[in-house]
Amino acid sequence: ARLLASVCTLDDELPQGAPTSVTLGNLVLKPLDRRLSALCKKFGLTYTRYVDDLAISGGEVRLRSLAPHIDRIIANEGWLVGQDKGGLFGRGEYREYLGISVGGFLEVGKKTAERVVAHFADLESGKIDLLTFRQLTGWARAVRASSYERRG
């Protein structure tokens, strides 16, 4: 276990973007996934997790009534919701999840669009690194495939 931990961590943390991080995160979050999935299934909600970003969607009334149970499950599994994360959002309220606006119909979120525009400005001026360039090309592919592009 110590050997694996030393190979898979950097300064005692899982490094973001390492190929092992997602797999290890999935193993660690499996009990939380199981409990939240079961609760959501029982009440007709949809549970989604991408790495460490959780989303529960469905009827607003059900979500509001289940929020204390959801919070308790997260705490019982030993996790904390980040201070700038969490909350309940009704239909039509603006909210970004993984850079996508999910407040009504799916489209690239405002913050993400602003960040991409800034990165393209860096690209034009020659001040961009390879990782950011790859992120930009990935976003461009995602936008082309999204409803945002098709609505235009």
Tab-separated table of N, CA and C in Angstrom, residues 29-133:
chain	number	residue	atom	x	y	z
A	29	LEU	N	-14.601	6.884	-3.790
A	29	LEU	CA	-15.957	7.448	-3.776
A	29	LEU	C	-17.057	6.418	-4.004
A	30	LYS	N	-16.685	5.167	-4.212
A	30	LYS	CA	-17.676	4.128	-4.494
A	30	LYS	C	-18.769	4.017	-3.417
A	31	PRO	N	-18.424	4.015	-2.112
A	31	PRO	CA	-19.487	3.949	-1.096
A	31	PRO	C	-20.443	5.150	-1.165
A	32	LEU	N	-19.900	6.341	-1.392
A	32	LEU	CA	-20.744	7.529	-1.522
A	32	LEU	C	-21.648	7.394	-2.746
A	33	ASP	N	-21.073	6.974	-3.871
A	33	ASP	CA	-21.875	6.767	-5.088
A	33	ASP	C	-23.030	5.805	-4.837
A	34	ARG	N	-22.726	4.700	-4.170
A	34	ARG	CA	-23.744	3.682	-3.901
A	34	ARG	C	-24.916	4.263	-3.108
A	35	ARG	N	-24.588	4.984	-2.048
A	35	ARG	CA	-25.631	5.533	-1.170
A	35	ARG	C	-26.440	6.628	-1.864
A	36	LEU	N	-25.759	7.548	-2.526
A	36	LEU	CA	-26.491	8.627	-3.195
A	36	LEU	C	-27.300	8.103	-4.383
A	37	SER	N	-26.747	7.155	-5.118
A	37	SER	CA	-27.485	6.553	-6.244
A	37	SER	C	-28.753	5.873	-5.766
A	38	ALA	N	-28.651	5.132	-4.665
A	38	ALA	CA	-29.823	4.425	-4.134
A	38	ALA	C	-30.898	5.416	-3.691
A	39	LEU	N	-30.486	6.473	-3.000
A	39	LEU	CA	-31.452	7.487	-2.557
A	39	LEU	C	-32.123	8.145	-3.759
A	40	CYS	N	-31.332	8.518	-4.745
A	40	CYS	CA	-31.883	9.191	-5.930
A	40	CYS	C	-32.819	8.274	-6.700
A	41	LYS	N	-32.432	7.030	-6.860
A	41	LYS	CA	-33.278	6.085	-7.579
A	41	LYS	C	-34.630	5.923	-6.878
A	42	LYS	N	-34.593	5.826	-5.561
A	42	LYS	CA	-35.812	5.647	-4.771
A	42	LYS	C	-36.785	6.814	-4.960
A	43	PHE	N	-36.259	8.026	-5.157
A	43	PHE	CA	-37.113	9.210	-5.252
A	43	PHE	C	-37.171	9.806	-6.667
A	44	GLY	N	-36.715	9.050	-7.658
A	44	GLY	CA	-36.840	9.494	-9.047
A	44	GLY	C	-35.938	10.656	-9.427
A	45	LEU	N	-34.781	10.738	-8.811
A	45	LEU	CA	-33.805	11.772	-9.134
A	45	LEU	C	-32.650	11.149	-9.909
A	46	THR	N	-31.827	11.982	-10.497
A	46	THR	CA	-30.667	11.503	-11.244
A	46	THR	C	-29.393	11.954	-10.541
A	47	TYR	N	-28.531	10.999	-10.234
A	47	TYR	CA	-27.246	11.273	-9.593
A	47	TYR	C	-26.156	11.174	-10.644
A	48	THR	N	-25.313	12.200	-10.709
A	48	THR	CA	-24.211	12.242	-11.661
A	48	THR	C	-22.947	12.638	-10.917
A	49	ARG	N	-21.860	11.960	-11.236
A	49	ARG	CA	-20.564	12.358	-10.672
A	49	ARG	C	-19.538	12.317	-11.781
A	50	TYR	N	-18.755	13.391	-11.892
A	50	TYR	CA	-17.607	13.418	-12.784
A	50	TYR	C	-16.406	13.748	-11.908
A	51	VAL	N	-15.549	12.783	-11.714
A	51	VAL	CA	-14.397	12.842	-10.822
A	51	VAL	C	-14.894	13.205	-9.420
A	52	ASP	N	-14.739	14.457	-8.970
A	52	ASP	CA	-15.214	14.815	-7.635
A	52	ASP	C	-16.330	15.860	-7.673
A	53	ASP	N	-16.916	16.063	-8.835
A	53	ASP	CA	-18.041	16.985	-8.970
A	53	ASP	C	-19.334	16.195	-9.003
A	54	LEU	N	-20.202	16.440	-8.013
A	54	LEU	CA	-21.463	15.719	-7.893
A	54	LEU	C	-22.609	16.614	-8.342
A	55	ALA	N	-23.612	16.007	-8.954
A	55	ALA	CA	-24.835	16.733	-9.296
A	55	ALA	C	-26.012	15.791	-9.087
A	56	ILE	N	-27.069	16.326	-8.532
A	56	ILE	CA	-28.315	15.578	-8.376
A	56	ILE	C	-29.389	16.428	-9.016
A	57	SER	N	-30.106	15.862	-9.964
A	57	SER	CA	-31.119	16.622	-10.678
A	57	SER	C	-32.450	15.894	-10.649
A	58	GLY	N	-33.498	16.655	-10.874
A	58	GLY	CA	-34.844	16.104	-10.862
A	58	GLY	C	-35.806	17.131	-10.333
A	59	GLY	N	-36.883	16.692	-9.763
A	59	GLY	CA	-37.906	17.593	-9.247
A	59	GLY	C	-37.398	18.472	-8.121
A	60	GLU	N	-37.629	19.765	-8.254
A	60	GLU	CA	-37.132	20.734	-7.272
A	60	GLU	C	-37.689	20.473	-5.875
A	61	VAL	N	-38.977	20.129	-5.771
A	61	VAL	CA	-39.589	19.875	-4.464
A	61	VAL	C	-38.933	18.675	-3.796
A	62	ARG	N	-38.710	17.596	-4.577
A	62	ARG	CA	-38.048	16.409	-4.020
A	62	ARG	C	-36.635	16.727	-3.582
A	63	LEU	N	-35.927	17.496	-4.397
A	63	LEU	CA	-34.554	17.860	-4.039
A	63	LEU	C	-34.513	18.645	-2.730
A	64	ARG	N	-35.407	19.605	-2.591
A	64	ARG	CA	-35.425	20.412	-1.367
A	64	ARG	C	-35.743	19.556	-0.142
A	65	SER	N	-36.663	18.623	-0.279
A	65	SER	CA	-37.017	17.788	0.872
A	65	SER	C	-35.918	16.778	1.207
A	66	LEU	N	-35.134	16.369	0.215
A	66	LEU	CA	-34.079	15.382	0.437
A	66	LEU	C	-32.715	16.005	0.750
A	67	ALA	N	-32.590	17.317	0.617
A	67	ALA	CA	-31.296	17.976	0.825
A	67	ALA	C	-30.651	17.613	2.163
A	68	PRO	N	-31.397	17.605	3.277
A	68	PRO	CA	-30.747	17.224	4.545
A	68	PRO	C	-30.221	15.784	4.529
A	69	HIS	N	-30.938	14.883	3.873
A	69	HIS	CA	-30.491	13.486	3.779
A	69	HIS	C	-29.236	13.380	2.919
A	70	ILE	N	-29.219	14.135	1.834
A	70	ILE	CA	-28.051	14.141	0.945
A	70	ILE	C	-26.832	14.669	1.698
A	71	ASP	N	-27.017	15.787	2.410
A	71	ASP	CA	-25.911	16.364	3.199
A	71	ASP	C	-25.413	15.375	4.248
A	72	ARG	N	-26.335	14.672	4.892
A	72	ARG	CA	-25.967	13.703	5.937
A	72	ARG	C	-25.165	12.542	5.342
A	73	ILE	N	-25.580	12.040	4.177
A	73	ILE	CA	-24.844	10.952	3.524
A	73	ILE	C	-23.421	11.403	3.205
A	74	ILE	N	-23.285	12.587	2.640
A	74	ILE	CA	-21.955	13.108	2.279
A	74	ILE	C	-21.079	13.215	3.537
A	75	ALA	N	-21.641	13.758	4.607
A	75	ALA	CA	-20.881	13.898	5.864
A	75	ALA	C	-20.551	12.537	6.467
A	76	ASN	N	-21.515	11.612	6.455
A	76	ASN	CA	-21.280	10.277	7.026
A	76	ASN	C	-20.184	9.523	6.280
A	77	GLU	N	-20.010	9.818	5.004
A	77	GLU	CA	-18.950	9.174	4.230
A	77	GLU	C	-17.608	9.894	4.389
A	78	GLY	N	-17.603	10.953	5.196
A	78	GLY	CA	-16.339	11.634	5.500
A	78	GLY	C	-15.958	12.744	4.546
A	79	TRP	N	-16.910	13.287	3.801
A	79	TRP	CA	-16.610	14.317	2.819
A	79	TRP	C	-17.225	15.643	3.221
A	80	LEU	N	-16.675	16.711	2.692
A	80	LEU	CA	-17.197	18.056	2.885
A	80	LEU	C	-17.537	18.647	1.524
A	81	VAL	N	-18.592	19.439	1.475
A	81	VAL	CA	-18.932	20.160	0.248
A	81	VAL	C	-18.150	21.461	0.272
A	82	GLY	N	-17.431	21.753	-0.814
A	82	GLY	CA	-16.641	22.977	-0.882
A	82	GLY	C	-17.497	24.210	-0.654
A	83	GLN	N	-16.905	25.241	-0.052
A	83	GLN	CA	-17.668	26.447	0.282
A	83	GLN	C	-18.247	27.132	-0.944
A	84	ASP	N	-17.547	27.080	-2.061
A	84	ASP	CA	-18.060	27.717	-3.277
A	84	ASP	C	-18.890	26.746	-4.113
A	85	LYS	N	-19.175	25.587	-3.555
A	85	LYS	CA	-19.949	24.563	-4.254
A	85	LYS	C	-21.256	24.356	-3.510
A	86	GLY	N	-22.086	23.527	-4.065
A	86	GLY	CA	-23.311	23.134	-3.386
A	86	GLY	C	-24.430	24.137	-3.561
A	87	GLY	N	-25.594	23.713	-3.146
A	87	GLY	CA	-26.762	24.571	-3.219
A	87	GLY	C	-27.844	23.945	-4.074
A	88	LEU	N	-29.029	24.461	-3.922
A	88	LEU	CA	-30.168	23.998	-4.710
A	88	LEU	C	-30.552	25.096	-5.681
A	89	PHE	N	-30.794	24.701	-6.910
A	89	PHE	CA	-31.106	25.664	-7.947
A	89	PHE	C	-32.356	25.208	-8.678
A	90	GLY	N	-33.313	26.096	-8.784
A	90	GLY	CA	-34.564	25.767	-9.459
A	90	GLY	C	-34.450	25.914	-10.964
A	91	ARG	N	-35.492	25.459	-11.643
A	91	ARG	CA	-35.538	25.544	-13.105
A	91	ARG	C	-35.365	27.001	-13.535
A	92	GLY	N	-34.497	27.213	-14.497
A	92	GLY	CA	-34.269	28.549	-15.020
A	92	GLY	C	-33.217	29.349	-14.265
A	93	GLU	N	-32.792	28.880	-13.078
A	93	GLU	CA	-31.739	29.580	-12.353
A	93	GLU	C	-30.401	29.230	-12.995
A	94	TYR	N	-29.548	30.231	-13.146
A	94	TYR	CA	-28.276	30.000	-13.804
A	94	TYR	C	-27.339	29.223	-12.896
A	95	ARG	N	-26.772	28.149	-13.431
A	95	ARG	CA	-25.799	27.336	-12.700
A	95	ARG	C	-24.889	26.658	-13.703
A	96	GLU	N	-23.580	26.666	-13.403
A	96	GLU	CA	-22.628	25.951	-14.248
A	96	GLU	C	-22.190	24.675	-13.548
A	97	TYR	N	-22.100	23.613	-14.323
A	97	TYR	CA	-21.580	22.332	-13.838
A	97	TYR	C	-20.586	21.849	-14.876
A	98	LEU	N	-19.324	21.760	-14.478
A	98	LEU	CA	-18.235	21.345	-15.367
A	98	LEU	C	-18.130	22.234	-16.600
A	99	GLY	N	-18.385	23.540	-16.407
A	99	GLY	CA	-18.250	24.484	-17.507
A	99	GLY	C	-19.455	24.568	-18.422
A	100	ILE	N	-20.519	23.861	-18.083
A	100	ILE	CA	-21.727	23.863	-18.903
A	100	ILE	C	-22.855	24.504	-18.098
A	101	SER	N	-23.599	25.399	-18.730
A	101	SER	CA	-24.764	25.985	-18.087
A	101	SER	C	-25.875	24.951	-18.083
A	102	VAL	N	-26.434	24.682	-16.906
A	102	VAL	CA	-27.486	23.669	-16.798
A	102	VAL	C	-28.775	24.263	-16.242
A	103	GLY	N	-28.963	25.568	-16.406
A	103	GLY	CA	-30.123	26.232	-15.830
A	103	GLY	C	-31.399	26.104	-16.627
A	104	GLY	N	-31.405	25.623	-17.791
A	104	GLY	CA	-32.607	25.490	-18.605
A	104	GLY	C	-32.308	24.535	-19.736
A	105	PHE	N	-31.458	24.976	-20.642
A	105	PHE	CA	-30.960	24.099	-21.689
A	105	PHE	C	-29.441	24.128	-21.617
A	106	LEU	N	-28.807	23.116	-22.147
A	106	LEU	CA	-27.356	23.023	-22.039
A	106	LEU	C	-26.674	23.974	-23.010
A	107	GLU	N	-25.697	24.688	-22.505
A	107	GLU	CA	-24.849	25.518	-23.341
A	107	GLU	C	-23.563	25.785	-22.576
A	108	VAL	N	-22.561	26.260	-23.270
A	108	VAL	CA	-21.302	26.585	-22.607
A	108	VAL	C	-21.581	27.682	-21.596
A	109	GLY	N	-21.077	27.506	-20.380
A	109	GLY	CA	-21.309	28.475	-19.320
A	109	GLY	C	-20.580	29.784	-19.550
A	110	LYS	N	-21.104	30.852	-18.948
A	110	LYS	CA	-20.527	32.194	-19.112
A	110	LYS	C	-19.075	32.245	-18.657
A	111	LYS	N	-18.797	31.678	-17.477
A	111	LYS	CA	-17.434	31.718	-16.936
A	111	LYS	C	-16.476	30.960	-17.849
A	112	THR	N	-16.930	29.822	-18.330
A	112	THR	CA	-16.087	29.018	-19.213
A	112	THR	C	-15.848	29.749	-20.530
A	113	ALA	N	-16.900	30.345	-21.082
A	113	ALA	CA	-16.754	31.087	-22.339
A	113	ALA	C	-15.764	32.238	-22.172
A	114	GLU	N	-15.842	32.952	-21.042
A	114	GLU	CA	-14.908	34.052	-20.786
A	114	GLU	C	-13.472	33.540	-20.684
A	115	ARG	N	-13.304	32.396	-20.010
A	115	ARG	CA	-11.965	31.822	-19.870
A	115	ARG	C	-11.407	31.392	-21.233
A	116	VAL	N	-12.252	30.794	-22.062
A	116	VAL	CA	-11.810	30.347	-23.386
A	116	VAL	C	-11.429	31.552	-24.245
A	117	VAL	N	-12.220	32.618	-24.209
A	117	VAL	CA	-11.904	33.832	-24.975
A	117	VAL	C	-10.553	34.397	-24.520
A	118	ALA	N	-10.323	34.421	-23.203
A	118	ALA	CA	-9.045	34.924	-22.685
A	118	ALA	C	-7.882	34.050	-23.153
A	119	HIS	N	-8.087	32.737	-23.164
A	119	HIS	CA	-7.024	31.841	-23.623
A	119	HIS	C	-6.759	32.017	-25.111
A	120	PHE	N	-7.797	32.255	-25.893
A	120	PHE	CA	-7.580	32.490	-27.324
A	120	PHE	C	-6.803	33.792	-27.536
A	121	ALA	N	-7.044	34.787	-26.702
A	121	ALA	CA	-6.264	36.031	-26.781
A	121	ALA	C	-4.797	35.730	-26.483
A	122	ASP	N	-4.554	34.876	-25.494
A	122	ASP	CA	-3.175	34.470	-25.190
A	122	ASP	C	-2.564	33.720	-26.375
A	123	LEU	N	-3.373	32.874	-27.015
A	123	LEU	CA	-2.900	32.118	-28.176
A	123	LEU	C	-2.479	33.066	-29.293
A	124	GLU	N	-3.320	34.068	-29.569
A	124	GLU	CA	-3.018	35.020	-30.635
A	124	GLU	C	-1.757	35.824	-30.341
A	125	SER	N	-1.498	36.098	-29.058
A	125	SER	CA	-0.314	36.887	-28.698
A	125	SER	C	0.920	36.014	-28.458
A	126	GLY	N	0.746	34.681	-28.590
A	126	GLY	CA	1.877	33.776	-28.417
A	126	GLY	C	2.210	33.457	-26.972
A	127	LYS	N	1.329	33.794	-26.044
A	127	LYS	CA	1.594	33.561	-24.616
A	127	LYS	C	0.790	32.375	-24.092
A	128	ILE	N	0.807	31.259	-24.780
A	128	ILE	CA	0.006	30.117	-24.331
A	128	ILE	C	0.900	28.882	-24.215
A	129	ASP	N	0.641	28.072	-23.187
A	129	ASP	CA	1.421	26.851	-23.017
A	129	ASP	C	0.686	25.681	-23.694
A	130	LEU	N	1.386	24.587	-23.852
A	130	LEU	CA	0.837	23.432	-24.569
A	130	LEU	C	-0.404	22.858	-23.900
A	131	LEU	N	-0.408	22.753	-22.573
A	131	LEU	CA	-1.561	22.206	-21.862
A	131	LEU	C	-2.811	23.054	-22.109
A	132	THR	N	-2.681	24.363	-21.999
A	132	THR	CA	-3.824	25.254	-22.240
A	132	THR	C	-4.279	25.143	-23.684
A	133	PHE	N	-3.355	25.033	-24.614
A	133	PHE	CA	-3.720	24.855	-26.021
A	133	PHE	C	-4.538	23.575	-26.212
